[in-house]
């Protein structure tokens, strides 16, 4: 009876896994040798650290997956835009919107594929600034200063560089079209 000879070559993934296993083995041995020397608080600390490390690994994997989805979404959007002959690409105004939750306790500012959440109080402040008195530039300046002071994340998310930025002008227009102030406000 002839023995079968394995003629399959190791795949790159299997080779990489063997490298990882080779790196892990000495560390596993070292940890096993140290465990009997540790007291209960020391073991509890190690267990806690291991849980933190595992959690961080999961977060990193989720971030990678989210980034891959975002890249795929952008890629499919660019393909859709290229293949669409009749439709003109979305303008910045069309890609920016504000929507409230069912009870209007929170509001979502959507820009492209990103969302930022605002409380009712924050949105009230923003609406008052956008509908305030003054020139368009004065309004944009006050709104930019409010974002710079209260919500710097919005300046990065949209992105808005200064009070002269066209994105800020579009945002003011969207706010004014979405919300109307009453005389008592």
PDB file of N, CA and C in Angstrom, residues 55-159:
ATOM      1  N   UNK A  55     -11.024  43.380  24.217  1.00  0.00           N
ATOM      2  CA  UNK A  55     -11.990  44.409  23.847  1.00  0.00           C
ATOM      3  C   UNK A  55     -11.385  45.351  22.807  1.00  0.00           C
ATOM      4  N   UNK A  56     -10.140  45.775  23.039  1.00  0.00           N
ATOM      5  CA  UNK A  56      -9.472  46.667  22.085  1.00  0.00           C
ATOM      6  C   UNK A  56      -9.309  46.012  20.719  1.00  0.00           C
ATOM      7  N   UNK A  57      -9.024  44.730  20.709  1.00  0.00           N
ATOM      8  CA  UNK A  57      -8.913  43.999  19.443  1.00  0.00           C
ATOM      9  C   UNK A  57     -10.248  43.999  18.713  1.00  0.00           C
ATOM     10  N   UNK A  58     -11.335  43.756  19.465  1.00  0.00           N
ATOM     11  CA  UNK A  58     -12.672  43.765  18.851  1.00  0.00           C
ATOM     12  C   UNK A  58     -13.003  45.143  18.290  1.00  0.00           C
ATOM     13  N   UNK A  59     -12.688  46.180  19.043  1.00  0.00           N
ATOM     14  CA  UNK A  59     -12.959  47.545  18.569  1.00  0.00           C
ATOM     15  C   UNK A  59     -12.166  47.825  17.298  1.00  0.00           C
ATOM     16  N   UNK A  60     -10.915  47.397  17.292  1.00  0.00           N
ATOM     17  CA  UNK A  60     -10.079  47.610  16.110  1.00  0.00           C
ATOM     18  C   UNK A  60     -10.663  46.872  14.900  1.00  0.00           C
ATOM     19  N   UNK A  61     -11.130  45.648  15.106  1.00  0.00           N
ATOM     20  CA  UNK A  61     -11.732  44.893  14.009  1.00  0.00           C
ATOM     21  C   UNK A  61     -13.011  45.564  13.509  1.00  0.00           C
ATOM     22  N   UNK A  62     -13.819  46.072  14.445  1.00  0.00           N
ATOM     23  CA  UNK A  62     -15.041  46.777  14.052  1.00  0.00           C
ATOM     24  C   UNK A  62     -14.708  48.048  13.289  1.00  0.00           C
ATOM     25  N   UNK A  63     -13.684  48.764  13.730  1.00  0.00           N
ATOM     26  CA  UNK A  63     -13.272  49.974  13.020  1.00  0.00           C
ATOM     27  C   UNK A  63     -12.793  49.646  11.616  1.00  0.00           C
ATOM     28  N   UNK A  64     -12.035  48.564  11.469  1.00  0.00           N
ATOM     29  CA  UNK A  64     -11.576  48.148  10.143  1.00  0.00           C
ATOM     30  C   UNK A  64     -12.762  47.786   9.260  1.00  0.00           C
ATOM     31  N   UNK A  65     -13.731  47.066   9.841  1.00  0.00           N
ATOM     32  CA  UNK A  65     -14.910  46.679   9.070  1.00  0.00           C
ATOM     33  C   UNK A  65     -15.714  47.907   8.665  1.00  0.00           C
ATOM     34  N   UNK A  66     -15.861  48.848   9.591  1.00  0.00           N
ATOM     35  CA  UNK A  66     -16.602  50.078   9.275  1.00  0.00           C
ATOM     36  C   UNK A  66     -15.884  50.865   8.189  1.00  0.00           C
ATOM     37  N   UNK A  67     -14.555  50.914   8.267  1.00  0.00           N
ATOM     38  CA  UNK A  67     -13.788  51.625   7.254  1.00  0.00           C
ATOM     39  C   UNK A  67     -13.946  50.937   5.901  1.00  0.00           C
ATOM     40  N   UNK A  68     -13.941  49.601   5.901  1.00  0.00           N
ATOM     41  CA  UNK A  68     -14.103  48.863   4.647  1.00  0.00           C
ATOM     42  C   UNK A  68     -15.483  49.120   4.049  1.00  0.00           C
ATOM     43  N   UNK A  69     -16.502  49.160   4.903  1.00  0.00           N
ATOM     44  CA  UNK A  69     -17.859  49.445   4.424  1.00  0.00           C
ATOM     45  C   UNK A  69     -17.921  50.856   3.868  1.00  0.00           C
ATOM     46  N   UNK A  70     -17.289  51.801   4.565  1.00  0.00           N
ATOM     47  CA  UNK A  70     -17.282  53.193   4.120  1.00  0.00           C
ATOM     48  C   UNK A  70     -16.580  53.324   2.771  1.00  0.00           C
ATOM     49  N   UNK A  71     -15.442  52.643   2.626  1.00  0.00           N
ATOM     50  CA  UNK A  71     -14.709  52.682   1.364  1.00  0.00           C
ATOM     51  C   UNK A  71     -15.552  52.052   0.256  1.00  0.00           C
ATOM     52  N   UNK A  72     -16.180  50.913   0.568  1.00  0.00           N
ATOM     53  CA  UNK A  72     -17.021  50.248  -0.432  1.00  0.00           C
ATOM     54  C   UNK A  72     -18.204  51.128  -0.811  1.00  0.00           C
ATOM     55  N   UNK A  73     -18.781  51.805   0.191  1.00  0.00           N
ATOM     56  CA  UNK A  73     -19.908  52.695  -0.074  1.00  0.00           C
ATOM     57  C   UNK A  73     -19.484  53.852  -0.963  1.00  0.00           C
ATOM     58  N   UNK A  74     -18.334  54.454  -0.648  1.00  0.00           N
ATOM     59  CA  UNK A  74     -17.839  55.556  -1.477  1.00  0.00           C
ATOM     60  C   UNK A  74     -17.553  55.069  -2.888  1.00  0.00           C
ATOM     61  N   UNK A  75     -16.985  53.854  -2.980  1.00  0.00           N
ATOM     62  CA  UNK A  75     -16.670  53.291  -4.293  1.00  0.00           C
ATOM     63  C   UNK A  75     -17.954  53.060  -5.088  1.00  0.00           C
ATOM     64  N   UNK A  76     -18.971  52.475  -4.427  1.00  0.00           N
ATOM     65  CA  UNK A  76     -20.223  52.220  -5.146  1.00  0.00           C
ATOM     66  C   UNK A  76     -20.926  53.527  -5.492  1.00  0.00           C
ATOM     67  N   UNK A  77     -20.802  54.538  -4.612  1.00  0.00           N
ATOM     68  CA  UNK A  77     -21.394  55.842  -4.923  1.00  0.00           C
ATOM     69  C   UNK A  77     -20.704  56.477  -6.124  1.00  0.00           C
ATOM     70  N   UNK A  78     -19.367  56.353  -6.180  1.00  0.00           N
ATOM     71  CA  UNK A  78     -18.667  56.952  -7.313  1.00  0.00           C
ATOM     72  C   UNK A  78     -18.993  56.210  -8.597  1.00  0.00           C
ATOM     73  N   UNK A  79     -19.183  54.896  -8.508  1.00  0.00           N
ATOM     74  CA  UNK A  79     -19.583  54.133  -9.693  1.00  0.00           C
ATOM     75  C   UNK A  79     -20.982  54.556 -10.125  1.00  0.00           C
ATOM     76  N   UNK A  80     -21.876  54.705  -9.152  1.00  0.00           N
ATOM     77  CA  UNK A  80     -23.247  55.109  -9.479  1.00  0.00           C
ATOM     78  C   UNK A  80     -23.260  56.497 -10.113  1.00  0.00           C
ATOM     79  N   UNK A  81     -22.433  57.408  -9.599  1.00  0.00           N
ATOM     80  CA  UNK A  81     -22.386  58.755 -10.160  1.00  0.00           C
ATOM     81  C   UNK A  81     -21.838  58.732 -11.575  1.00  0.00           C
ATOM     82  N   UNK A  82     -20.826  57.888 -11.811  1.00  0.00           N
ATOM     83  CA  UNK A  82     -20.235  57.817 -13.145  1.00  0.00           C
ATOM     84  C   UNK A  82     -21.198  57.191 -14.138  1.00  0.00           C
ATOM     85  N   UNK A  83     -21.982  56.202 -13.670  1.00  0.00           N
ATOM     86  CA  UNK A  83     -22.864  55.509 -14.596  1.00  0.00           C
ATOM     87  C   UNK A  83     -24.161  56.271 -14.841  1.00  0.00           C
ATOM     88  N   UNK A  84     -24.459  57.241 -13.997  1.00  0.00           N
ATOM     89  CA  UNK A  84     -25.676  58.014 -14.156  1.00  0.00           C
ATOM     90  C   UNK A  84     -25.443  59.124 -15.174  1.00  0.00           C
ATOM     91  N   UNK A  85     -26.063  59.006 -16.319  1.00  0.00           N
ATOM     92  CA  UNK A  85     -25.849  59.980 -17.386  1.00  0.00           C
ATOM     93  C   UNK A  85     -26.818  61.137 -17.260  1.00  0.00           C
ATOM     94  N   UNK A  86     -28.081  60.848 -16.967  1.00  0.00           N
ATOM     95  CA  UNK A  86     -29.098  61.892 -16.944  1.00  0.00           C
ATOM     96  C   UNK A  86     -29.014  62.758 -15.694  1.00  0.00           C
ATOM     97  N   UNK A  87     -28.687  62.136 -14.540  1.00  0.00           N
ATOM     98  CA  UNK A  87     -28.698  62.895 -13.298  1.00  0.00           C
ATOM     99  C   UNK A  87     -27.385  63.617 -13.102  1.00  0.00           C
ATOM    100  N   UNK A  88     -27.483  64.847 -12.616  1.00  0.00           N
ATOM    101  CA  UNK A  88     -26.256  65.546 -12.267  1.00  0.00           C
ATOM    102  C   UNK A  88     -25.878  65.124 -10.847  1.00  0.00           C
ATOM    103  N   UNK A  89     -24.605  65.154 -10.504  1.00  0.00           N
ATOM    104  CA  UNK A  89     -24.180  64.752  -9.172  1.00  0.00           C
ATOM    105  C   UNK A  89     -24.847  65.611  -8.114  1.00  0.00           C
ATOM    106  N   UNK A  90     -25.028  65.018  -6.903  1.00  0.00           N
ATOM    107  CA  UNK A  90     -25.645  65.761  -5.797  1.00  0.00           C
ATOM    108  C   UNK A  90     -24.826  66.979  -5.462  1.00  0.00           C
ATOM    109  N   UNK A  91     -25.498  68.081  -5.277  1.00  0.00           N
ATOM    110  CA  UNK A  91     -24.799  69.278  -4.825  1.00  0.00           C
ATOM    111  C   UNK A  91     -24.566  69.146  -3.335  1.00  0.00           C
ATOM    112  N   UNK A  92     -23.704  70.008  -2.800  1.00  0.00           N
ATOM    113  CA  UNK A  92     -23.414  69.959  -1.367  1.00  0.00           C
ATOM    114  C   UNK A  92     -24.682  70.211  -0.557  1.00  0.00           C
ATOM    115  N   UNK A  93     -25.561  71.084  -1.079  1.00  0.00           N
ATOM    116  CA  UNK A  93     -26.794  71.387  -0.367  1.00  0.00           C
ATOM    117  C   UNK A  93     -27.672  70.145  -0.259  1.00  0.00           C
ATOM    118  N   UNK A  94     -27.729  69.345  -1.344  1.00  0.00           N
ATOM    119  CA  UNK A  94     -28.548  68.149  -1.337  1.00  0.00           C
ATOM    120  C   UNK A  94     -27.960  67.082  -0.424  1.00  0.00           C
ATOM    121  N   UNK A  95     -26.656  67.119  -0.183  1.00  0.00           N
ATOM    122  CA  UNK A  95     -26.039  66.106   0.659  1.00  0.00           C
ATOM    123  C   UNK A  95     -26.021  66.516   2.127  1.00  0.00           C
ATOM    124  N   UNK A  96     -26.602  67.664   2.451  1.00  0.00           N
ATOM    125  CA  UNK A  96     -26.653  68.136   3.827  1.00  0.00           C
ATOM    126  C   UNK A  96     -28.115  68.282   4.228  1.00  0.00           C
ATOM    127  N   UNK A  97     -28.473  67.684   5.372  1.00  0.00           N
ATOM    128  CA  UNK A  97     -29.852  67.798   5.843  1.00  0.00           C
ATOM    129  C   UNK A  97     -29.879  67.697   7.359  1.00  0.00           C
ATOM    130  N   UNK A  98     -30.998  68.140   7.927  1.00  0.00           N
ATOM    131  CA  UNK A  98     -31.220  68.042   9.370  1.00  0.00           C
ATOM    132  C   UNK A  98     -32.548  67.344   9.574  1.00  0.00           C
ATOM    133  N   UNK A  99     -32.529  66.318  10.397  1.00  0.00           N
ATOM    134  CA  UNK A  99     -33.745  65.563  10.678  1.00  0.00           C
ATOM    135  C   UNK A  99     -33.867  65.339  12.181  1.00  0.00           C
ATOM    136  N   UNK A 100     -35.082  65.500  12.679  1.00  0.00           N
ATOM    137  CA  UNK A 100     -35.328  65.288  14.095  1.00  0.00           C
ATOM    138  C   UNK A 100     -35.777  63.869  14.373  1.00  0.00           C
ATOM    139  N   UNK A 101     -35.600  63.436  15.622  1.00  0.00           N
ATOM    140  CA  UNK A 101     -36.130  62.148  16.039  1.00  0.00           C
ATOM    141  C   UNK A 101     -37.643  62.282  16.166  1.00  0.00           C
ATOM    142  N   UNK A 102     -38.340  61.194  16.456  1.00  0.00           N
ATOM    143  CA  UNK A 102     -39.802  61.229  16.511  1.00  0.00           C
ATOM    144  C   UNK A 102     -40.331  62.277  17.473  1.00  0.00           C
ATOM    145  N   UNK A 103     -39.699  62.407  18.631  1.00  0.00           N
ATOM    146  CA  UNK A 103     -40.176  63.388  19.617  1.00  0.00           C
ATOM    147  C   UNK A 103     -39.371  64.686  19.573  1.00  0.00           C
ATOM    148  N   UNK A 104     -38.508  64.828  18.559  1.00  0.00           N
ATOM    149  CA  UNK A 104     -37.673  66.023  18.376  1.00  0.00           C
ATOM    150  C   UNK A 104     -36.819  66.355  19.599  1.00  0.00           C
ATOM    151  N   UNK A 105     -36.425  65.328  20.352  1.00  0.00           N
ATOM    152  CA  UNK A 105     -35.519  65.574  21.480  1.00  0.00           C
ATOM    153  C   UNK A 105     -34.077  65.645  21.001  1.00  0.00           C
ATOM    154  N   UNK A 106     -33.816  65.054  19.847  1.00  0.00           N
ATOM    155  CA  UNK A 106     -32.488  65.102  19.231  1.00  0.00           C
ATOM    156  C   UNK A 106     -32.640  65.348  17.742  1.00  0.00           C
ATOM    157  N   UNK A 107     -31.575  65.863  17.156  1.00  0.00           N
ATOM    158  CA  UNK A 107     -31.570  66.145  15.722  1.00  0.00           C
ATOM    159  C   UNK A 107     -30.291  65.601  15.115  1.00  0.00           C
ATOM    160  N   UNK A 108     -30.414  65.114  13.894  1.00  0.00           N
ATOM    161  CA  UNK A 108     -29.264  64.595  13.172  1.00  0.00           C
ATOM    162  C   UNK A 108     -28.925  65.530  12.027  1.00  0.00           C
ATOM    163  N   UNK A 109     -27.684  65.986  12.024  1.00  0.00           N
ATOM    164  CA  UNK A 109     -27.156  66.744  10.895  1.00  0.00           C
ATOM    165  C   UNK A 109     -26.452  65.720  10.027  1.00  0.00           C
ATOM    166  N   UNK A 110     -26.962  65.531   8.826  1.00  0.00           N
ATOM    167  CA  UNK A 110     -26.384  64.548   7.919  1.00  0.00           C
ATOM    168  C   UNK A 110     -25.615  65.285   6.827  1.00  0.00           C
ATOM    169  N   UNK A 111     -24.376  64.872   6.677  1.00  0.00           N
ATOM    170  CA  UNK A 111     -23.537  65.429   5.624  1.00  0.00           C
ATOM    171  C   UNK A 111     -22.840  64.265   4.941  1.00  0.00           C
ATOM    172  N   UNK A 112     -23.106  64.116   3.655  1.00  0.00           N
ATOM    173  CA  UNK A 112     -22.618  62.980   2.876  1.00  0.00           C
ATOM    174  C   UNK A 112     -23.045  61.705   3.601  1.00  0.00           C
ATOM    175  N   UNK A 113     -22.135  60.854   3.997  1.00  0.00           N
ATOM    176  CA  UNK A 113     -22.524  59.610   4.672  1.00  0.00           C
ATOM    177  C   UNK A 113     -22.307  59.678   6.174  1.00  0.00           C
ATOM    178  N   UNK A 114     -22.154  60.879   6.715  1.00  0.00           N
ATOM    179  CA  UNK A 114     -21.877  61.045   8.135  1.00  0.00           C
ATOM    180  C   UNK A 114     -23.072  61.695   8.818  1.00  0.00           C
ATOM    181  N   UNK A 115     -23.239  61.368  10.097  1.00  0.00           N
ATOM    182  CA  UNK A 115     -24.287  61.992  10.894  1.00  0.00           C
ATOM    183  C   UNK A 115     -23.694  62.510  12.187  1.00  0.00           C
ATOM    184  N   UNK A 116     -24.170  63.674  12.604  1.00  0.00           N
ATOM    185  CA  UNK A 116     -23.802  64.241  13.897  1.00  0.00           C
ATOM    186  C   UNK A 116     -25.099  64.524  14.634  1.00  0.00           C
ATOM    187  N   UNK A 117     -25.112  64.215  15.920  1.00  0.00           N
ATOM    188  CA  UNK A 117     -26.336  64.374  16.695  1.00  0.00           C
ATOM    189  C   UNK A 117     -26.256  65.640  17.545  1.00  0.00           C
ATOM    190  N   UNK A 118     -27.397  66.313  17.642  1.00  0.00           N
ATOM    191  CA  UNK A 118     -27.518  67.521  18.450  1.00  0.00           C
ATOM    192  C   UNK A 118     -28.692  67.349  19.400  1.00  0.00           C
ATOM    193  N   UNK A 119     -28.562  67.915  20.579  1.00  0.00           N
ATOM    194  CA  UNK A 119     -29.695  67.950  21.503  1.00  0.00           C
ATOM    195  C   UNK A 119     -30.659  69.040  21.032  1.00  0.00           C
ATOM    196  N   UNK A 120     -31.845  69.035  21.597  1.00  0.00           N
ATOM    197  CA  UNK A 120     -32.831  70.066  21.255  1.00  0.00           C
ATOM    198  C   UNK A 120     -32.284  71.455  21.596  1.00  0.00           C
ATOM    199  N   UNK A 121     -31.588  71.559  22.752  1.00  0.00           N
ATOM    200  CA  UNK A 121     -31.041  72.840  23.180  1.00  0.00           C
ATOM    201  C   UNK A 121     -29.974  73.341  22.206  1.00  0.00           C
ATOM    202  N   UNK A 122     -29.109  72.425  21.774  1.00  0.00           N
ATOM    203  CA  UNK A 122     -28.076  72.813  20.819  1.00  0.00           C
ATOM    204  C   UNK A 122     -28.698  73.282  19.507  1.00  0.00           C
ATOM    205  N   UNK A 123     -29.685  72.537  19.029  1.00  0.00           N
ATOM    206  CA  UNK A 123     -30.312  72.902  17.764  1.00  0.00           C
ATOM    207  C   UNK A 123     -31.031  74.234  17.887  1.00  0.00           C
ATOM    208  N   UNK A 124     -31.659  74.481  19.037  1.00  0.00           N
ATOM    209  CA  UNK A 124     -32.321  75.771  19.258  1.00  0.00           C
ATOM    210  C   UNK A 124     -31.306  76.908  19.172  1.00  0.00           C
ATOM    211  N   UNK A 125     -30.154  76.726  19.782  1.00  0.00           N
ATOM    212  CA  UNK A 125     -29.106  77.753  19.714  1.00  0.00           C
ATOM    213  C   UNK A 125     -28.661  77.987  18.281  1.00  0.00           C
ATOM    214  N   UNK A 126     -28.455  76.914  17.548  1.00  0.00           N
ATOM    215  CA  UNK A 126     -28.001  77.017  16.162  1.00  0.00           C
ATOM    216  C   UNK A 126     -29.037  77.737  15.298  1.00  0.00           C
ATOM    217  N   UNK A 127     -30.298  77.370  15.483  1.00  0.00           N
ATOM    218  CA  UNK A 127     -31.376  77.983  14.702  1.00  0.00           C
ATOM    219  C   UNK A 127     -31.481  79.471  15.014  1.00  0.00           C
ATOM    220  N   UNK A 128     -31.357  79.826  16.276  1.00  0.00           N
ATOM    221  CA  UNK A 128     -31.415  81.246  16.651  1.00  0.00           C
ATOM    222  C   UNK A 128     -30.269  82.027  16.016  1.00  0.00           C
ATOM    223  N   UNK A 129     -29.089  81.427  15.995  1.00  0.00           N
ATOM    224  CA  UNK A 129     -27.942  82.099  15.366  1.00  0.00           C
ATOM    225  C   UNK A 129     -28.184  82.260  13.866  1.00  0.00           C
ATOM    226  N   UNK A 130     -28.615  81.183  13.213  1.00  0.00           N
ATOM    227  CA  UNK A 130     -28.813  81.213  11.756  1.00  0.00           C
ATOM    228  C   UNK A 130     -29.897  82.195  11.347  1.00  0.00           C
ATOM    229  N   UNK A 131     -30.900  82.368  12.186  1.00  0.00           N
ATOM    230  CA  UNK A 131     -32.001  83.270  11.861  1.00  0.00           C
ATOM    231  C   UNK A 131     -31.850  84.632  12.529  1.00  0.00           C
ATOM    232  N   UNK A 132     -30.688  84.878  13.121  1.00  0.00           N
ATOM    233  CA  UNK A 132     -30.460  86.143  13.819  1.00  0.00           C
ATOM    234  C   UNK A 132     -30.289  87.311  12.868  1.00  0.00           C
ATOM    235  N   UNK A 133     -30.217  88.469  13.466  1.00  0.00           N
ATOM    236  CA  UNK A 133     -30.039  89.696  12.690  1.00  0.00           C
ATOM    237  C   UNK A 133     -28.585  89.827  12.260  1.00  0.00           C
ATOM    238  N   UNK A 134     -28.392  90.543  11.174  1.00  0.00           N
ATOM    239  CA  UNK A 134     -27.045  90.800  10.691  1.00  0.00           C
ATOM    240  C   UNK A 134     -26.866  90.331   9.261  1.00  0.00           C
ATOM    241  N   UNK A 135     -25.707  90.643   8.733  1.00  0.00           N
ATOM    242  CA  UNK A 135     -25.402  90.232   7.366  1.00  0.00           C
ATOM    243  C   UNK A 135     -25.142  88.729   7.344  1.00  0.00           C
ATOM    244  N   UNK A 136     -25.116  88.194   6.134  1.00  0.00           N
ATOM    245  CA  UNK A 136     -24.832  86.771   5.981  1.00  0.00           C
ATOM    246  C   UNK A 136     -23.482  86.417   6.609  1.00  0.00           C
ATOM    247  N   UNK A 137     -22.495  87.248   6.416  1.00  0.00           N
ATOM    248  CA  UNK A 137     -21.167  86.994   6.967  1.00  0.00           C
ATOM    249  C   UNK A 137     -21.169  87.070   8.494  1.00  0.00           C
ATOM    250  N   UNK A 138     -21.933  88.006   9.068  1.00  0.00           N
ATOM    251  CA  UNK A 138     -22.024  88.110  10.527  1.00  0.00           C
ATOM    252  C   UNK A 138     -22.681  86.855  11.115  1.00  0.00           C
ATOM    253  N   UNK A 139     -23.718  86.370  10.443  1.00  0.00           N
ATOM    254  CA  UNK A 139     -24.405  85.154  10.899  1.00  0.00           C
ATOM    255  C   UNK A 139     -23.448  83.964  10.825  1.00  0.00           C
ATOM    256  N   UNK A 140     -22.756  83.836   9.697  1.00  0.00           N
ATOM    257  CA  UNK A 140     -21.803  82.723   9.552  1.00  0.00           C
ATOM    258  C   UNK A 140     -20.688  82.829  10.588  1.00  0.00           C
ATOM    259  N   UNK A 141     -20.247  84.032  10.873  1.00  0.00           N
ATOM    260  CA  UNK A 141     -19.197  84.228  11.873  1.00  0.00           C
ATOM    261  C   UNK A 141     -19.674  83.770  13.251  1.00  0.00           C
ATOM    262  N   UNK A 142     -20.909  84.158  13.624  1.00  0.00           N
ATOM    263  CA  UNK A 142     -21.454  83.737  14.930  1.00  0.00           C
ATOM    264  C   UNK A 142     -21.635  82.224  14.985  1.00  0.00           C
ATOM    265  N   UNK A 143     -22.112  81.637  13.893  1.00  0.00           N
ATOM    266  CA  UNK A 143     -22.319  80.192  13.868  1.00  0.00           C
ATOM    267  C   UNK A 143     -20.982  79.454  13.929  1.00  0.00           C
ATOM    268  N   UNK A 144     -20.008  79.942  13.167  1.00  0.00           N
ATOM    269  CA  UNK A 144     -18.678  79.321  13.207  1.00  0.00           C
ATOM    270  C   UNK A 144     -18.096  79.393  14.623  1.00  0.00           C
ATOM    271  N   UNK A 145     -18.225  80.551  15.269  1.00  0.00           N
ATOM    272  CA  UNK A 145     -17.713  80.715  16.636  1.00  0.00           C
ATOM    273  C   UNK A 145     -18.424  79.781  17.609  1.00  0.00           C
ATOM    274  N   UNK A 146     -19.733  79.590  17.414  1.00  0.00           N
ATOM    275  CA  UNK A 146     -20.481  78.681  18.287  1.00  0.00           C
ATOM    276  C   UNK A 146     -19.957  77.252  18.107  1.00  0.00           C
ATOM    277  N   UNK A 147     -19.795  76.819  16.854  1.00  0.00           N
ATOM    278  CA  UNK A 147     -19.258  75.480  16.600  1.00  0.00           C
ATOM    279  C   UNK A 147     -17.852  75.350  17.178  1.00  0.00           C
ATOM    280  N   UNK A 148     -17.026  76.373  17.004  1.00  0.00           N
ATOM    281  CA  UNK A 148     -15.657  76.327  17.500  1.00  0.00           C
ATOM    282  C   UNK A 148     -15.630  76.210  19.029  1.00  0.00           C
ATOM    283  N   UNK A 149     -16.583  76.841  19.681  1.00  0.00           N
ATOM    284  CA  UNK A 149     -16.645  76.844  21.140  1.00  0.00           C
ATOM    285  C   UNK A 149     -17.354  75.601  21.683  1.00  0.00           C
ATOM    286  N   UNK A 150     -18.468  75.213  21.042  1.00  0.00           N
ATOM    287  CA  UNK A 150     -19.326  74.169  21.596  1.00  0.00           C
ATOM    288  C   UNK A 150     -19.180  72.797  20.930  1.00  0.00           C
ATOM    289  N   UNK A 151     -18.960  72.764  19.609  1.00  0.00           N
ATOM    290  CA  UNK A 151     -18.973  71.497  18.874  1.00  0.00           C
ATOM    291  C   UNK A 151     -17.913  71.478  17.761  1.00  0.00           C
ATOM    292  N   UNK A 152     -16.658  71.423  18.152  1.00  0.00           N
ATOM    293  CA  UNK A 152     -15.561  71.414  17.168  1.00  0.00           C
ATOM    294  C   UNK A 152     -15.654  70.206  16.246  1.00  0.00           C
ATOM    295  N   UNK A 153     -16.298  69.147  16.711  1.00  0.00           N
ATOM    296  CA  UNK A 153     -16.421  67.950  15.882  1.00  0.00           C
ATOM    297  C   UNK A 153     -17.163  68.236  14.578  1.00  0.00           C
ATOM    298  N   UNK A 154     -18.075  69.185  14.587  1.00  0.00           N
ATOM    299  CA  UNK A 154     -18.841  69.520  13.384  1.00  0.00           C
ATOM    300  C   UNK A 154     -17.943  70.193  12.351  1.00  0.00           C
ATOM    301  N   UNK A 155     -17.027  71.027  12.821  1.00  0.00           N
ATOM    302  CA  UNK A 155     -16.117  71.706  11.896  1.00  0.00           C
ATOM    303  C   UNK A 155     -15.246  70.698  11.151  1.00  0.00           C
ATOM    304  N   UNK A 156     -14.943  69.591  11.800  1.00  0.00           N
ATOM    305  CA  UNK A 156     -14.153  68.544  11.148  1.00  0.00           C
ATOM    306  C   UNK A 156     -15.030  67.626  10.313  1.00  0.00           C
ATOM    307  N   UNK A 157     -16.231  67.347  10.774  1.00  0.00           N
ATOM    308  CA  UNK A 157     -17.105  66.394  10.083  1.00  0.00           C
ATOM    309  C   UNK A 157     -17.603  66.915   8.746  1.00  0.00           C
ATOM    310  N   UNK A 158     -17.794  68.233   8.624  1.00  0.00           N
ATOM    311  CA  UNK A 158     -18.415  68.726   7.380  1.00  0.00           C
ATOM    312  C   UNK A 158     -17.422  68.894   6.229  1.00  0.00           C
ATOM    313  N   UNK A 159     -16.263  69.289   6.231  1.00  0.00           N
ATOM    314  CA  UNK A 159     -15.428  70.134   7.076  1.00  0.00           C
ATOM    315  C   UNK A 159     -15.595  71.619   6.751  1.00  0.00           C
TER     316      UNK A 159
END
